[in-house]
mmCIF file of C-alpha atoms in Angstrom:
data_model
loop_
_atom_site.group_PDB
_atom_site.id
_atom_site.type_symbol
_atom_site.label_atom_id
_atom_site.label_comp_id
_atom_site.label_asym_id
_atom_site.label_seq_id
_atom_site.Cartn_x
_atom_site.Cartn_y
_atom_site.Cartn_z
ATOM 1 C CA MET A 41 -31.475 -41.817 49.044
ATOM 2 C CA ALA A 42 -35.222 -42.433 48.747
ATOM 3 C CA ARG A 43 -36.660 -43.423 45.209
ATOM 4 C CA PRO A 44 -38.291 -40.187 43.972
ATOM 5 C CA GLU A 45 -42.176 -40.736 44.097
ATOM 6 C CA HIS A 46 -44.837 -39.525 41.805
ATOM 7 C CA ARG A 47 -48.578 -39.462 41.618
ATOM 8 C CA MET A 48 -51.048 -39.114 39.151
ATOM 9 C CA THR A 49 -54.983 -39.670 39.197
ATOM 10 C CA VAL A 50 -57.566 -41.829 37.802
ATOM 11 C CA GLU A 51 -59.275 -40.385 34.598
ATOM 12 C CA ARG A 52 -61.655 -43.296 33.375
ATOM 13 C CA THR A 53 -61.667 -47.036 33.223
ATOM 14 C CA GLU A 54 -62.543 -49.436 30.454
ATOM 15 C CA GLN A 55 -63.427 -53.333 29.992
ATOM 16 C CA VAL A 56 -60.742 -54.649 27.497
ATOM 17 C CA SER A 57 -61.652 -58.387 28.110
ATOM 18 C CA PRO A 58 -63.527 -60.282 30.907
ATOM 19 C CA HIS A 59 -60.863 -60.375 32.998
ATOM 20 C CA LEU A 60 -58.555 -56.932 31.908
ATOM 21 C CA VAL A 61 -59.444 -53.937 33.334
ATOM 22 C CA ARG A 62 -58.084 -50.527 32.100
ATOM 23 C CA VAL A 63 -57.415 -47.420 33.805
ATOM 24 C CA TRP A 64 -56.092 -44.326 32.302
ATOM 25 C CA PHE A 65 -54.296 -42.035 34.149
ATOM 26 C CA SER A 66 -53.356 -38.516 34.288
ATOM 27 C CA GLY A 67 -50.953 -35.989 35.961
ATOM 28 C CA PRO A 68 -47.611 -34.376 36.647
ATOM 29 C CA GLY A 69 -46.352 -37.771 37.194
ATOM 30 C CA VAL A 70 -47.110 -38.948 33.530
ATOM 31 C CA ALA A 71 -44.180 -36.909 32.555
ATOM 32 C CA GLN A 72 -41.866 -39.057 34.206
ATOM 33 C CA ILE A 73 -43.074 -42.184 32.281
ATOM 34 C CA ALA A 74 -43.043 -40.073 28.935
ATOM 35 C CA GLU A 75 -39.351 -39.466 29.052
ATOM 36 C CA ASN A 76 -38.417 -43.592 28.681
ATOM 37 C CA GLY A 77 -39.270 -44.922 25.381
ATOM 38 C CA ASP A 78 -38.847 -48.448 25.790
ATOM 39 C CA SER A 79 -41.732 -50.626 25.073
ATOM 40 C CA ASP A 80 -41.645 -52.493 28.149
ATOM 41 C CA ARG A 81 -41.616 -49.497 30.747
ATOM 42 C CA TYR A 82 -42.887 -50.032 34.221
ATOM 43 C CA VAL A 83 -43.648 -48.600 37.301
ATOM 44 C CA LYS A 84 -44.292 -49.531 40.745
ATOM 45 C CA LEU A 85 -47.842 -48.409 42.086
ATOM 46 C CA ILE A 86 -48.020 -47.923 45.477
ATOM 47 C CA PHE A 87 -51.311 -49.397 47.176
ATOM 48 C CA ALA A 88 -52.142 -48.780 50.902
ATOM 49 C CA PRO A 89 -53.380 -52.045 52.787
ATOM 50 C CA GLU A 90 -57.070 -52.239 53.556
ATOM 51 C CA GLY A 91 -58.453 -49.873 55.395
ATOM 52 C CA VAL A 92 -55.448 -47.883 56.060
ATOM 53 C CA THR A 93 -54.830 -44.182 55.081
ATOM 54 C CA TRP A 94 -52.130 -42.154 55.161
ATOM 55 C CA PRO A 95 -51.462 -38.114 55.182
ATOM 56 C CA GLU A 96 -50.933 -36.821 51.577
ATOM 57 C CA SER A 97 -48.234 -34.573 52.568
ATOM 58 C CA SER A 98 -46.382 -37.563 53.837
ATOM 59 C CA SER A 99 -43.848 -39.447 51.097
ATOM 60 C CA VAL A 100 -43.982 -43.441 50.523
ATOM 61 C CA ALA A 101 -40.284 -43.087 52.666
ATOM 62 C CA GLU A 102 -41.483 -41.565 55.540
ATOM 63 C CA ILE A 103 -44.684 -44.404 55.899
ATOM 64 C CA GLN A 104 -42.041 -47.129 55.175
ATOM 65 C CA GLU A 105 -39.978 -46.027 58.505
ATOM 66 C CA SER A 106 -43.117 -44.741 60.819
ATOM 67 C CA ALA A 107 -45.888 -47.542 59.596
ATOM 68 C CA GLN A 108 -46.240 -50.444 61.671
ATOM 69 C CA PRO A 109 -45.980 -53.706 59.201
ATOM 70 C CA GLU A 110 -49.582 -54.178 58.690
ATOM 71 C CA GLU A 111 -49.968 -50.563 57.826
ATOM 72 C CA GLN A 112 -46.887 -50.757 55.149
ATOM 73 C CA PRO A 113 -47.372 -49.757 51.456
ATOM 74 C CA ILE A 114 -47.490 -52.390 49.341
ATOM 75 C CA LEU A 115 -45.692 -52.409 46.000
ATOM 76 C CA ARG A 116 -46.857 -54.039 42.554
ATOM 77 C CA THR A 117 -45.204 -53.669 39.464
ATOM 78 C CA TYR A 118 -47.147 -53.009 35.819
ATOM 79 C CA THR A 119 -46.748 -52.251 32.750
ATOM 80 C CA VAL A 120 -47.598 -48.980 30.959
ATOM 81 C CA ARG A 121 -49.931 -50.572 27.830
ATOM 82 C CA ARG A 122 -50.614 -46.402 26.267
ATOM 83 C CA LEU A 123 -49.249 -43.172 26.742
ATOM 84 C CA ASP A 124 -50.640 -40.135 25.248
ATOM 85 C CA ALA A 125 -47.907 -37.553 26.286
ATOM 86 C CA ASP A 126 -50.114 -34.609 25.177
ATOM 87 C CA ALA A 127 -52.989 -35.032 27.148
ATOM 88 C CA GLN A 128 -50.596 -36.226 29.980
ATOM 89 C CA GLN A 129 -52.575 -39.614 30.267
ATOM 90 C CA VAL A 130 -51.406 -42.749 30.196
ATOM 91 C CA ALA A 131 -52.893 -46.590 30.620
ATOM 92 C CA ILE A 132 -52.256 -49.451 32.924
ATOM 93 C CA ASP A 133 -54.047 -52.748 32.223
ATOM 94 C CA PHE A 134 -54.823 -55.060 35.183
ATOM 95 C CA VAL A 135 -56.048 -58.724 35.118
ATOM 96 C CA VAL A 136 -58.906 -59.128 37.161
ATOM 97 C CA HIS A 137 -60.277 -62.525 38.799
ATOM 98 C CA GLY A 138 -62.719 -61.696 41.592
ATOM 99 C CA ASP A 139 -60.959 -60.724 44.767
ATOM 100 C CA GLU A 140 -57.408 -62.282 44.071
ATOM 101 C CA GLY A 141 -54.686 -60.248 45.147
ATOM 102 C CA VAL A 142 -54.289 -56.615 45.845
ATOM 103 C CA ALA A 143 -54.314 -54.303 42.247
ATOM 104 C CA GLY A 144 -56.779 -56.368 40.394
ATOM 105 C CA PRO A 145 -59.940 -55.770 42.932
ATOM 106 C CA TRP A 146 -58.635 -52.063 43.159
ATOM 107 C CA ALA A 147 -58.419 -51.279 39.481
ATOM 108 C CA ALA A 148 -62.172 -53.485 38.875
ATOM 109 C CA GLY A 149 -63.335 -50.630 41.471
ATOM 110 C CA ALA A 150 -61.214 -47.350 40.347
ATOM 111 C CA GLN A 151 -63.060 -44.319 40.536
ATOM 112 C CA PRO A 152 -62.131 -41.222 38.701
ATOM 113 C CA GLY A 153 -60.569 -38.615 41.011
ATOM 114 C CA GLU A 154 -58.268 -41.553 42.862
ATOM 115 C CA SER A 155 -54.815 -40.703 43.378
ATOM 116 C CA MET A 156 -51.995 -43.087 42.967
ATOM 117 C CA ARG A 157 -48.457 -42.721 43.844
ATOM 118 C CA PHE A 158 -45.907 -44.518 41.859
ATOM 119 C CA PHE A 159 -42.016 -44.979 41.745
ATOM 120 C CA GLY A 160 -40.596 -45.508 38.533
ATOM 121 C CA PRO A 161 -40.356 -45.837 35.330
ATOM 122 C CA GLY A 162 -38.196 -48.897 34.716
ATOM 123 C CA SER A 163 -37.651 -50.350 31.580
ATOM 124 C CA GLY A 164 -34.785 -52.450 29.645
ATOM 125 C CA TYR A 165 -36.546 -53.697 26.199
ATOM 126 C CA ARG A 166 -37.432 -52.686 22.838
ATOM 127 C CA PRO A 167 -37.622 -54.117 19.495
ATOM 128 C CA ASP A 168 -34.324 -53.666 17.332
ATOM 129 C CA PRO A 169 -35.178 -52.928 13.601
ATOM 130 C CA GLY A 170 -32.343 -54.506 13.038
ATOM 131 C CA ALA A 171 -33.453 -58.410 14.193
ATOM 132 C CA ASP A 172 -34.355 -60.833 11.073
ATOM 133 C CA TRP A 173 -37.175 -61.750 13.315
ATOM 134 C CA HIS A 174 -39.013 -61.323 16.837
ATOM 135 C CA LEU A 175 -40.059 -63.886 19.255
ATOM 136 C CA LEU A 176 -42.519 -62.683 21.795
ATOM 137 C CA VAL A 177 -43.912 -64.978 24.671
ATOM 138 C CA GLY A 178 -46.515 -64.718 27.568
ATOM 139 C CA ASP A 179 -49.033 -64.441 29.368
ATOM 140 C CA GLU A 180 -52.155 -62.031 30.576
ATOM 141 C CA SER A 181 -49.254 -60.230 32.863
ATOM 142 C CA ALA A 182 -46.722 -60.002 29.794
ATOM 143 C CA LEU A 183 -50.096 -58.980 27.713
ATOM 144 C CA PRO A 184 -49.168 -55.025 27.717
ATOM 145 C CA ALA A 185 -45.577 -55.216 27.205
ATOM 146 C CA VAL A 186 -46.062 -57.955 24.345
ATOM 147 C CA ALA A 187 -48.988 -55.488 22.633
ATOM 148 C CA ALA A 188 -46.964 -52.170 23.236
ATOM 149 C CA ALA A 189 -43.788 -54.222 21.737
ATOM 150 C CA LEU A 190 -45.486 -54.979 18.262
ATOM 151 C CA GLU A 191 -46.674 -51.506 17.754
ATOM 152 C CA ALA A 192 -43.410 -50.215 18.012
ATOM 153 C CA MET A 193 -41.808 -51.988 15.362
ATOM 154 C CA PRO A 194 -41.609 -51.359 12.020
ATOM 155 C CA ALA A 195 -43.945 -52.162 9.175
ATOM 156 C CA ASP A 196 -41.640 -55.076 7.224
ATOM 157 C CA ALA A 197 -40.633 -56.072 11.144
ATOM 158 C CA VAL A 198 -41.515 -59.896 11.307
ATOM 159 C CA ALA A 199 -42.451 -61.656 14.704
ATOM 160 C CA ARG A 200 -43.868 -65.141 16.255
ATOM 161 C CA VAL A 201 -45.829 -64.508 18.789
ATOM 162 C CA TYR A 202 -47.542 -66.860 21.536
ATOM 163 C CA LEU A 203 -49.577 -65.703 23.997
ATOM 164 C CA GLU A 204 -51.409 -67.275 26.494
ATOM 165 C CA VAL A 205 -54.974 -66.058 28.326
ATOM 166 C CA ALA A 206 -57.455 -68.252 30.144
ATOM 167 C CA GLY A 207 -59.952 -68.678 27.390
ATOM 168 C CA PRO A 208 -61.222 -67.209 23.683
ATOM 169 C CA ASP A 209 -63.119 -64.680 25.120
ATOM 170 C CA ASP A 210 -60.007 -62.733 26.733
ATOM 171 C CA GLU A 211 -58.005 -62.476 23.052
ATOM 172 C CA VAL A 212 -57.511 -59.140 22.524
ATOM 173 C CA ALA A 213 -57.057 -57.041 18.976
ATOM 174 C CA LEU A 214 -53.533 -56.277 18.563
ATOM 175 C CA ASP A 215 -51.945 -53.770 15.974
ATOM 176 C CA ALA A 216 -49.218 -55.694 14.631
ATOM 177 C CA PRO A 217 -47.104 -55.760 11.474
ATOM 178 C CA ALA A 218 -48.788 -57.551 8.765
ATOM 179 C CA GLY A 219 -45.327 -60.153 9.115
ATOM 180 C CA ALA A 220 -46.516 -61.114 12.657
ATOM 181 C CA GLN A 221 -48.065 -64.268 13.447
ATOM 182 C CA VAL A 222 -49.918 -64.432 16.512
ATOM 183 C CA ARG A 223 -50.910 -67.791 18.107
ATOM 184 C CA TRP A 224 -53.413 -67.515 21.650
ATOM 185 C CA VAL A 225 -53.361 -70.674 23.573
ATOM 186 C CA HIS A 226 -56.001 -71.177 26.238
ATOM 187 C CA ARG A 227 -55.518 -72.499 29.648
ATOM 188 C CA GLY A 228 -59.482 -72.930 30.479
ATOM 189 C CA GLY A 229 -59.544 -70.977 33.666
ATOM 190 C CA ALA A 230 -57.578 -68.323 35.900
ATOM 191 C CA SER A 231 -54.137 -68.854 36.092
ATOM 192 C CA HIS A 232 -54.580 -69.349 40.350
ATOM 193 C CA GLU A 233 -57.087 -72.092 39.232
ATOM 194 C CA VAL A 234 -55.648 -74.306 36.444
ATOM 195 C CA PRO A 235 -54.791 -77.501 37.446
ATOM 196 C CA GLU A 236 -50.990 -78.380 38.533
ATOM 197 C CA GLU A 237 -51.014 -80.385 34.947
ATOM 198 C CA LEU A 238 -51.296 -77.137 32.934
ATOM 199 C CA THR A 239 -48.612 -75.642 34.763
ATOM 200 C CA GLY A 240 -44.937 -75.266 34.658
ATOM 201 C CA ALA A 241 -43.584 -77.855 32.212
ATOM 202 C CA GLY A 242 -46.979 -78.501 31.109
ATOM 203 C CA SER A 243 -48.443 -75.165 30.414
ATOM 204 C CA PRO A 244 -49.803 -74.690 27.235
ATOM 205 C CA LEU A 245 -47.642 -71.423 26.558
ATOM 206 C CA VAL A 246 -44.682 -73.839 26.845
ATOM 207 C CA ALA A 247 -46.384 -76.376 24.497
ATOM 208 C CA ALA A 248 -46.799 -73.770 21.812
ATOM 209 C CA VAL A 249 -43.560 -72.047 21.599
ATOM 210 C CA ARG A 250 -41.849 -76.010 21.482
ATOM 211 C CA GLU A 251 -44.178 -76.715 18.638
ATOM 212 C CA GLY A 252 -44.093 -73.268 17.112
ATOM 213 C CA GLU A 253 -41.869 -72.302 13.885
ATOM 214 C CA TRP A 254 -38.434 -71.401 14.665
ATOM 215 C CA LEU A 255 -37.117 -68.987 11.581
ATOM 216 C CA ASP A 256 -33.325 -68.677 10.220
ATOM 217 C CA GLY A 257 -31.606 -65.627 11.277
ATOM 218 C CA ASP A 258 -30.836 -63.020 13.815
ATOM 219 C CA VAL A 259 -33.869 -63.185 16.398
ATOM 220 C CA GLN A 260 -34.622 -60.615 19.438
ATOM 221 C CA VAL A 261 -36.279 -62.201 22.151
ATOM 222 C CA PHE A 262 -38.669 -61.116 24.481
ATOM 223 C CA VAL A 263 -40.416 -63.870 26.837
ATOM 224 C CA HIS A 264 -42.214 -63.138 30.093
ATOM 225 C CA GLY A 265 -44.777 -64.532 32.311
ATOM 226 C CA GLU A 266 -45.318 -67.232 35.093
ATOM 227 C CA ALA A 267 -41.915 -67.370 36.740
ATOM 228 C CA GLU A 268 -41.841 -71.862 36.498
ATOM 229 C CA ALA A 269 -42.748 -71.836 32.621
ATOM 230 C CA VAL A 270 -40.713 -69.070 31.702
ATOM 231 C CA MET A 271 -37.187 -69.411 33.490
ATOM 232 C CA LYS A 272 -37.173 -73.386 34.065
ATOM 233 C CA ASN A 273 -38.899 -74.122 30.677
ATOM 234 C CA ILE A 274 -38.959 -71.534 27.717
ATOM 235 C CA ARG A 275 -35.581 -69.932 28.477
ATOM 236 C CA PRO A 276 -33.614 -73.323 28.813
ATOM 237 C CA TYR A 277 -34.996 -74.014 25.652
ATOM 238 C CA VAL A 278 -34.664 -70.806 23.932
ATOM 239 C CA ARG A 279 -30.797 -70.046 25.264
ATOM 240 C CA LYS A 280 -29.745 -73.556 25.332
ATOM 241 C CA GLU A 281 -31.676 -75.789 22.551
ATOM 242 C CA ARG A 282 -31.856 -73.054 20.046
ATOM 243 C CA GLY A 283 -28.479 -71.254 21.057
ATOM 244 C CA VAL A 284 -29.767 -68.121 21.339
ATOM 245 C CA PRO A 285 -26.966 -65.675 22.524
ATOM 246 C CA ALA A 286 -27.276 -63.306 25.471
ATOM 247 C CA ALA A 287 -27.260 -60.274 24.124
ATOM 248 C CA ARG A 288 -30.448 -61.117 21.881
ATOM 249 C CA ALA A 289 -32.250 -63.036 24.767
ATOM 250 C CA ALA A 290 -31.689 -60.370 27.606
ATOM 251 C CA SER A 291 -35.570 -59.830 27.897
ATOM 252 C CA ILE A 292 -36.314 -63.295 29.473
ATOM 253 C CA SER A 293 -38.144 -63.125 32.941
ATOM 254 C CA GLY A 294 -40.729 -64.343 35.111
ATOM 255 C CA TYR A 295 -43.229 -61.594 35.801
ATOM 256 C CA TRP A 296 -44.922 -63.633 38.941
ATOM 257 C CA ARG A 297 -44.763 -66.673 40.217
ATOM 258 C CA ARG A 298 -47.078 -69.327 41.232
ATOM 259 C CA GLY A 299 -48.452 -69.373 44.987
ATOM 260 C CA ARG A 300 -46.722 -66.211 46.494
ATOM 261 C CA THR A 301 -47.632 -62.366 46.082
ATOM 262 C CA GLU A 302 -44.911 -59.956 44.835
ATOM 263 C CA GLU A 303 -42.893 -59.837 47.998
ATOM 264 C CA GLY A 304 -42.363 -63.584 48.008
ATOM 265 C CA PHE A 305 -41.608 -63.568 44.374
ATOM 266 C CA ARG A 306 -38.995 -60.919 44.663
ATOM 267 C CA ARG A 307 -37.396 -63.289 47.461
ATOM 268 C CA TRP A 308 -37.809 -66.614 45.477
ATOM 269 C CA LYS A 309 -35.973 -64.347 42.432
ATOM 270 C CA ALA A 310 -33.113 -63.617 44.439
ATOM 271 C CA ASP A 311 -32.635 -67.387 45.778
ATOM 272 C CA LEU A 312 -32.579 -68.334 42.045
ATOM 273 C CA ARG A 313 -30.082 -65.428 40.916
ATOM 274 C CA ALA A 314 -28.232 -66.425 43.563
ATOM 275 C CA ALA A 315 -28.038 -70.427 42.875
ATOM 276 C CA GLU A 316 -27.612 -69.571 39.276
ATOM 277 C CA GLU A 317 -24.461 -67.617 40.486
ATOM 278 C CA GLY A 318 -23.473 -70.364 42.907
ATOM 279 C CA GLN A 319 -23.306 -67.914 45.828
ATOM 280 C CA PRO A 320 -26.008 -67.121 48.576
ATOM 281 C CA ALA A 321 -29.005 -65.323 48.254
#
């Protein structure tokens, strides 16, 4: 059975930071997103390859069935940053580094009135007000979800937050509880341009988490970003070295993988999952 698709329209754009563009969408499809109350709710935006147009009356399922390989829809996953249910508007933040990728360049040039198809929403996390404290970790790809999580926490929540961005100009204002301590770390450049020694185990984000204060009590963990840094370094630290039970560390995963498209990243995740389960992908 084909997944239900929805549509929304670009209302306006905002330059949040030098490398972050916020696109506001409106339309009936927003109602589907509003029904989901998790702070990490996401949608799969559907892009046409450059130079390709599809009939407005055709569904994505029909396009996937009939289009040539080079004309197939391109799916990119993005967190919903803000939602105005009354106005039926949502905001999605896009990391933009020149013409790198598919969604970033589109967002940089998005114009009011443009139509966007999407699947979703999906989700899996919301801050538990019963936790003694929260650990939130991410790079730019996870920044919208981390920001939304902080906004969803009660006023007396305690959190330790570690965020990696290119440089000081890429830090953004966060609406966080008084008990949340935020540490920004800088790579010194775009994520795909940094030297090899600043990736994976050498990531400034990994170092910040390992060096950071670890509080006593029941912790709920939210860690997302580049897959090697998250899955091969931060996750083992949280689960094995710190002994956080799986139920409290259920939201740890890569959002992207250096050197891979989202399609390649999905294959990498399937291979990793199979290896961890001891089964073929």
